[in-house]
CSV table of C-alpha atoms in Angstrom, one decimal:
chain,number,residue,atom,x,y,z
E,1215,MET,CA,-0.8,13.7,16.6
E,1216,ASN,CA,-1.0,11.7,13.4
E,1217,LYS,CA,-1.6,14.2,10.7
E,1218,PHE,CA,-3.2,12.0,8.1
E,1219,ALA,CA,-2.5,12.4,4.4
E,1220,ILE,CA,-5.4,13.6,2.1
E,1221,ILE,CA,-5.0,12.2,-1.3
E,1222,SER,CA,-7.0,12.4,-4.5
E,1223,ASP,CA,-6.3,12.2,-8.2
E,1224,SER,CA,-6.1,14.6,-11.1
E,1225,VAL,CA,-9.8,14.5,-11.9
E,1226,THR,CA,-10.3,16.8,-8.9
E,1227,ASP,CA,-9.3,19.5,-11.3
E,1228,LEU,CA,-7.8,21.6,-8.5
E,1229,SER,CA,-5.2,24.2,-9.5
E,1230,ASP,CA,-1.6,23.7,-8.6
E,1231,ALA,CA,-1.9,26.6,-6.1
E,1232,MET,CA,-4.9,25.0,-4.4
E,1233,VAL,CA,-3.1,21.6,-4.1
E,1234,LYS,CA,-0.1,23.3,-2.5
E,1235,ASP,CA,-2.0,25.6,-0.2
E,1236,TRP,CA,-4.3,22.8,1.1
E,1237,ASN,CA,-1.5,20.2,1.3
E,1238,VAL,CA,-3.4,17.7,-0.8
E,1239,GLU,CA,-1.5,15.0,-2.7
E,1240,ILE,CA,-2.7,14.3,-6.3
E,1241,ILE,CA,-2.2,11.1,-8.2
E,1242,PRO,CA,-1.8,12.0,-11.9
E,1243,PHE,CA,-3.9,10.1,-14.3
E,1244,ILE,CA,-2.5,9.1,-17.7
E,1245,PHE,CA,-4.2,10.4,-20.8
E,1246,THR,CA,-3.4,10.0,-24.5
E,1247,LEU,CA,-3.7,12.8,-27.0
E,1248,ASP,CA,-3.0,12.1,-30.7
E,1249,ASN,CA,-1.4,8.8,-29.8
E,1250,LYS,CA,1.0,10.4,-27.3
E,1251,GLU,CA,0.8,9.6,-23.5
E,1252,TYR,CA,0.9,12.4,-20.9
E,1253,TYR,CA,0.6,12.6,-17.1
E,1254,ASN,CA,-2.1,14.9,-15.9
E,1255,HIS,CA,-0.3,17.0,-13.2
E,1256,PRO,CA,-2.1,19.9,-11.5
E,1257,ASP,CA,0.5,22.3,-13.0
E,1258,TRP,CA,-0.1,21.0,-16.6
E,1259,ARG,CA,3.7,20.6,-16.9
E,1260,GLU,CA,3.6,18.2,-19.9
E,1261,ILE,CA,1.1,20.2,-22.0
E,1262,SER,CA,-0.5,23.5,-21.6
E,1263,VAL,CA,-4.3,24.0,-21.1
E,1264,LYS,CA,-4.5,26.0,-24.4
E,1265,ASP,CA,-2.5,23.4,-26.4
E,1266,TYR,CA,-4.6,20.6,-25.1
E,1267,TYR,CA,-8.0,22.2,-25.9
E,1268,ASP,CA,-6.8,23.6,-29.2
E,1269,ALA,CA,-5.9,20.0,-30.1
E,1270,LEU,CA,-9.4,18.9,-29.3
E,1271,ARG,CA,-10.9,21.8,-31.2
E,1272,ALA,CA,-8.8,20.7,-34.2
E,1273,GLY,CA,-10.3,17.2,-34.0
E,1274,LYS,CA,-7.5,15.4,-32.2
E,1275,ALA,CA,-8.6,12.3,-30.2
E,1276,ALA,CA,-8.0,12.1,-26.5
E,1277,SER,CA,-8.5,9.1,-24.2
E,1278,THR,CA,-7.8,8.3,-20.5
E,1279,THR,CA,-6.5,5.5,-18.3
E,1280,GLN,CA,-7.7,4.9,-14.8
E,1281,VAL,CA,-5.3,4.4,-11.8
E,1282,ASN,CA,-4.8,0.8,-10.9
E,1283,GLN,CA,-4.4,-0.9,-7.5
E,1284,PHE,CA,-0.6,-1.0,-7.7
E,1285,ARG,CA,-0.3,2.7,-8.4
E,1286,TYR,CA,-2.5,3.5,-5.3
E,1287,MET,CA,-0.2,1.2,-3.2
E,1288,GLU,CA,2.9,2.9,-4.5
E,1289,ILE,CA,1.6,6.4,-3.6
E,1290,TRP,CA,0.0,5.5,-0.2
E,1291,GLU,CA,2.7,3.2,1.3
E,1292,PRO,CA,5.3,5.9,2.1
E,1293,HIS,CA,2.6,7.7,4.2
E,1294,LEU,CA,1.8,4.5,6.0
E,1295,GLN,CA,5.5,3.7,6.6
E,1296,ALA,CA,5.9,7.2,8.1
E,1297,GLY,CA,3.1,6.5,10.6
E,1298,LYS,CA,0.3,8.5,8.9
E,1299,ASP,CA,-3.2,7.4,8.0
E,1300,VAL,CA,-4.6,7.9,4.6
E,1301,LEU,CA,-7.9,9.5,3.5
E,1302,TYR,CA,-8.4,9.1,-0.3
E,1303,ILE,CA,-11.3,10.8,-2.2
E,1304,CYS,CA,-12.1,9.1,-5.5
E,1305,LEU,CA,-13.9,9.8,-8.7
E,1306,SER,CA,-17.5,8.5,-8.8
E,1307,SER,CA,-17.6,4.7,-8.9
E,1308,ALA,CA,-20.4,5.1,-11.5
E,1309,LEU,CA,-18.0,6.8,-13.9
E,1310,SER,CA,-14.8,4.8,-13.4
E,1311,LYS,CA,-13.4,1.6,-11.9
E,1312,SER,CA,-10.8,3.6,-10.0
E,1313,TYR,CA,-12.8,3.4,-6.7
E,1314,GLU,CA,-12.9,-0.4,-7.0
E,1315,GLN,CA,-9.1,-0.4,-7.6
E,1316,SER,CA,-8.6,1.8,-4.6
E,1317,GLN,CA,-10.5,-0.6,-2.3
E,1318,LEU,CA,-8.3,-3.5,-3.5
E,1319,ALA,CA,-5.3,-1.4,-2.6
E,1320,ALA,CA,-6.7,-0.4,0.8
E,1321,ARG,CA,-7.4,-4.0,1.7
E,1322,GLU,CA,-4.0,-5.2,0.8
E,1323,LEU,CA,-2.1,-2.4,2.6
E,1324,SER,CA,-4.4,-2.7,5.7
E,1325,GLU,CA,-3.1,-6.3,6.1
E,1326,LYS,CA,0.5,-5.1,5.8
E,1327,TYR,CA,0.0,-2.1,8.1
E,1328,PRO,CA,-2.7,-3.2,10.6
E,1329,ASP,CA,-2.1,-0.2,13.0
E,1330,ARG,CA,-2.8,2.3,10.2
E,1331,LYS,CA,-6.2,3.4,8.8
E,1332,ILE,CA,-7.0,3.8,5.2
E,1333,TYR,CA,-10.3,5.4,4.1
E,1334,THR,CA,-11.4,5.4,0.4
E,1335,ILE,CA,-14.4,7.6,-0.2
E,1336,ASP,CA,-16.6,7.4,-3.3
E,1337,SER,CA,-17.3,11.0,-4.0
E,1338,LYS,CA,-20.2,10.2,-6.4
E,1339,GLY,CA,-18.8,13.2,-8.1
E,1340,ALA,CA,-16.2,14.5,-10.6
E,1341,SER,CA,-14.0,17.4,-11.4
E,1342,VAL,CA,-14.0,20.1,-8.7
E,1343,GLY,CA,-16.9,18.3,-6.9
E,1344,ILE,CA,-14.1,16.0,-5.6
E,1345,GLY,CA,-12.0,19.1,-5.1
E,1346,LEU,CA,-14.7,20.6,-2.9
E,1347,LEU,CA,-14.8,17.4,-0.7
E,1348,ALA,CA,-11.0,17.6,-0.5
E,1349,TYR,CA,-11.3,21.2,0.6
E,1350,TYR,CA,-13.6,20.3,3.5
E,1351,ALA,CA,-11.3,17.3,4.4
E,1352,THR,CA,-8.4,19.7,4.8
E,1353,LYS,CA,-10.5,22.0,6.9
E,1354,ALA,CA,-11.3,19.1,9.2
E,1355,ARG,CA,-7.7,18.0,9.4
E,1356,ASP,CA,-6.4,21.5,10.1
E,1357,ASP,CA,-9.1,21.8,12.8
E,1358,GLY,CA,-7.5,18.9,14.6
E,1359,LYS,CA,-10.0,16.2,13.6
E,1360,SER,CA,-8.9,12.6,13.5
E,1361,VAL,CA,-8.9,10.7,10.2
E,1362,ASP,CA,-12.1,8.8,11.4
E,1363,GLU,CA,-13.8,12.1,12.1
E,1364,ALA,CA,-12.7,13.7,8.8
E,1365,ALA,CA,-13.8,10.7,6.8
E,1366,ALA,CA,-17.2,10.6,8.4
E,1367,TYR,CA,-17.6,14.3,7.8
E,1368,VAL,CA,-16.7,14.1,4.1
E,1369,GLU,CA,-19.0,11.1,3.7
E,1370,SER,CA,-21.9,13.1,5.2
E,1371,LEU,CA,-21.4,15.9,2.6
E,1372,VAL,CA,-21.7,13.7,-0.5
E,1373,PRO,CA,-25.5,13.6,-0.7
E,1374,ASN,CA,-25.6,17.5,-0.6
E,1375,LEU,CA,-22.9,18.0,-3.2
E,1376,HIS,CA,-24.2,19.5,-6.4
E,1377,HIS,CA,-22.5,19.3,-9.8
E,1378,TRP,CA,-24.0,21.3,-12.7
E,1379,PHE,CA,-22.4,21.4,-16.2
E,1380,MET,CA,-22.9,23.2,-19.4
E,1381,VAL,CA,-21.4,21.5,-22.4
E,1382,ASP,CA,-20.6,23.6,-25.4
E,1383,ASP,CA,-20.1,21.0,-28.1
E,1384,LEU,CA,-22.6,18.2,-28.3
E,1385,HIS,CA,-20.2,16.1,-30.4
E,1386,HIS,CA,-18.1,15.2,-27.4
E,1387,LEU,CA,-21.2,13.9,-25.6
E,1388,ARG,CA,-22.1,11.9,-28.7
E,1389,ARG,CA,-18.6,10.2,-28.7
E,1390,GLY,CA,-19.3,9.2,-25.1
E,1391,GLY,CA,-22.6,7.6,-26.1
E,1392,ARG,CA,-24.8,10.2,-24.4
E,1393,ILE,CA,-26.7,11.4,-27.5
E,1394,SER,CA,-27.2,10.3,-31.1
E,1395,GLY,CA,-25.1,11.7,-34.0
E,1396,ALA,CA,-28.2,13.4,-35.5
E,1397,ARG,CA,-29.1,15.1,-32.3
E,1398,ALA,CA,-25.5,16.3,-31.9
E,1399,PHE,CA,-25.5,17.8,-35.4
E,1400,VAL,CA,-28.8,19.5,-35.0
E,1401,GLY,CA,-28.1,20.7,-31.5
E,1402,THR,CA,-24.8,22.2,-32.5
E,1403,MET,CA,-26.3,23.9,-35.5
E,1404,LEU,CA,-29.0,25.5,-33.4
E,1405,ASN,CA,-26.5,26.6,-30.7
E,1406,VAL,CA,-28.1,24.4,-28.1
E,1407,LYS,CA,-26.2,24.0,-24.8
E,1408,PRO,CA,-27.1,21.0,-22.8
E,1409,ILE,CA,-27.3,21.3,-19.0
E,1410,LEU,CA,-26.3,18.1,-17.1
E,1411,HIS,CA,-25.8,17.2,-13.5
E,1412,ILE,CA,-24.4,14.2,-11.5
E,1413,ASP,CA,-27.2,12.3,-9.9
E,1414,ASN,CA,-27.5,10.4,-6.6
E,1415,ALA,CA,-25.9,7.3,-8.1
E,1416,GLY,CA,-22.9,9.4,-9.3
E,1417,LYS,CA,-23.8,9.2,-13.0
E,1418,LEU,CA,-23.8,12.1,-15.5
E,1419,ALA,CA,-27.4,12.8,-16.4
E,1420,PRO,CA,-28.8,15.3,-18.9
E,1421,ILE,CA,-31.4,17.6,-17.3
E,1422,THR,CA,-32.4,20.4,-19.8
E,1423,LYS,CA,-30.9,22.6,-22.5
E,1424,ALA,CA,-30.6,26.3,-23.3
E,1425,ARG,CA,-30.2,28.3,-26.5
E,1426,GLY,CA,-26.8,30.0,-26.3
E,1427,ARG,CA,-24.2,30.3,-23.6
E,1428,THR,CA,-25.6,33.2,-21.6
E,1429,LYS,CA,-29.0,31.4,-21.2
E,1430,ALA,CA,-27.1,28.3,-20.2
E,1431,LEU,CA,-25.1,30.2,-17.6
E,1432,GLU,CA,-28.3,31.7,-16.2
E,1433,LEU,CA,-29.7,28.2,-15.8
E,1434,LEU,CA,-26.5,27.1,-14.0
E,1435,ALA,CA,-26.7,30.0,-11.6
E,1436,LYS,CA,-30.4,29.3,-11.0
E,1437,GLN,CA,-29.6,25.9,-9.6
E,1438,MET,CA,-28.2,27.5,-6.5
E,1439,THR,CA,-31.6,29.0,-5.7
E,1440,ASP,CA,-33.5,25.9,-6.8
E,1441,HIS,CA,-31.4,23.7,-4.5
E,1442,ASN,CA,-31.3,26.0,-1.5
E,1443,ALA,CA,-27.6,26.7,-1.6
E,1444,VAL,CA,-26.5,29.3,0.9
E,1445,PRO,CA,-23.4,30.9,-0.5
E,1446,LYS,CA,-22.6,33.0,2.6
E,1447,GLY,CA,-19.7,31.2,4.3
E,1448,GLN,CA,-19.4,28.4,1.8
E,1449,PRO,CA,-17.0,28.2,-1.1
E,1450,ILE,CA,-18.3,28.0,-4.6
E,1451,PHE,CA,-16.2,26.1,-7.1
E,1452,ILE,CA,-16.3,26.8,-10.9
E,1453,SER,CA,-14.2,24.9,-13.4
E,1454,HIS,CA,-14.0,25.5,-17.1
E,1455,SER,CA,-12.5,24.0,-20.3
E,1456,ASP,CA,-10.4,26.9,-21.6
E,1457,VAL,CA,-13.2,29.5,-21.3
E,1458,PRO,CA,-12.1,31.7,-18.4
E,1459,GLU,CA,-14.3,34.5,-19.6
E,1460,LEU,CA,-17.4,32.3,-19.1
E,1461,ALA,CA,-16.2,31.3,-15.7
E,1462,GLU,CA,-16.0,34.9,-14.7
E,1463,GLN,CA,-19.4,35.7,-16.2
E,1464,LEU,CA,-20.9,32.9,-14.1
E,1465,LYS,CA,-19.2,34.2,-11.0
E,1466,GLU,CA,-20.6,37.7,-11.6
E,1467,MET,CA,-24.1,36.2,-12.0
E,1468,ILE,CA,-23.9,34.3,-8.8
E,1469,THR,CA,-22.5,37.3,-6.9
E,1470,ALA,CA,-25.3,39.6,-8.2
E,1471,GLN,CA,-27.9,37.1,-7.1
E,1472,HIS,CA,-26.5,35.9,-3.8
E,1473,GLY,CA,-24.0,38.5,-2.6
E,1474,ASN,CA,-20.3,38.1,-2.0
E,1475,THR,CA,-19.0,34.6,-1.3
E,1476,GLU,CA,-15.7,32.7,-1.7
E,1477,PHE,CA,-15.0,31.4,-5.2
E,1478,PHE,CA,-12.4,29.0,-6.4
E,1479,ILE,CA,-12.0,28.8,-10.2
E,1480,SER,CA,-9.8,26.3,-12.0
E,1481,ASP,CA,-9.3,24.5,-15.3
E,1482,ILE,CA,-11.1,21.3,-16.2
E,1483,GLY,CA,-8.3,18.9,-16.7
E,1484,PRO,CA,-7.5,16.6,-19.7
E,1485,VAL,CA,-9.3,13.6,-18.1
E,1486,ILE,CA,-12.7,15.2,-17.7
E,1487,GLY,CA,-12.1,17.4,-20.7
E,1488,ALA,CA,-11.6,14.4,-23.0
E,1489,HIS,CA,-15.3,13.5,-22.4
E,1490,THR,CA,-16.9,17.0,-22.2
E,1491,GLY,CA,-14.7,18.9,-24.7
E,1492,PRO,CA,-13.7,22.6,-24.7
E,1493,GLY,CA,-16.1,25.3,-23.7
E,1494,THR,CA,-17.5,23.3,-20.7
E,1495,ILE,CA,-18.4,25.1,-17.5
E,1496,ALA,CA,-19.0,23.3,-14.2
E,1497,LEU,CA,-20.6,24.8,-11.1
E,1498,ILE,CA,-20.2,23.0,-7.8
E,1499,PHE,CA,-21.8,23.9,-4.4
E,1500,MET,CA,-23.4,22.5,-1.3
E,1501,GLY,CA,-27.2,22.5,-1.1
E,1502,ASP,CA,-30.3,20.4,-0.3
E,1503,PRO,CA,-29.8,16.7,-0.8
E,1504,ARG,CA,-29.8,15.7,-4.5
E,1505,ARG,CA,-33.3,14.8,-5.5
E,1506,ALA,CA,-32.4,12.3,-8.2
């Protein structure tokens, strides 16, 4: 049987152990920190998590570069040559041009390898939201599903995929154009923590705010009840920007409210972290269809 390749990129924010255990291939994005370029590998081999976020805390500037068509082709072609199909899960098309580039690569390679199948899926998500879709794709593959069946299954999950974020430092959102400089200053002074989610279009949207981290975590955990998440039997993903203690606190809140479930906790990588900053917490789960 053609065991197809499941591929994503480093904005999945999966840990190195998850990538290896699930047999998912990751295309590393390039990011720049303090005018130096790095590749964002799942094992953080070029710069440690702490060093990266300490640099952001010190005011160093970080920026990111999307994957282009030719990089996709370079990664996918060996699989096609080996007789495997490709299932690629991409960062939301509303947040990056990477999905558009992946489609260009798929069209060109499909002409070269007409007997092979290439699926590129717009996750309409980010961070471990993409990672959760990759998790379900691997389950489908390991259960013997074809690439067509796995792709259809993953596509069907996208509307029910919930991403909820707490951002610790409003200045990072201001740099991204989300809020004004004055609001960033006042919000930070008042210890306001904005709560955001990714909407139906795959865009990052502010929803509400909380005073202090604990209240913000409580609001994140509450989203699972509000959106009819059923933890029993489904994995819950939490990612964080160098605040493992907050990730553990959120896990304990969810366990207290919903009982035992399976958790996967990982670091938010440099690509997402460049836009959200240190201290960010993301909660990802499956629930009712996104309402907006």
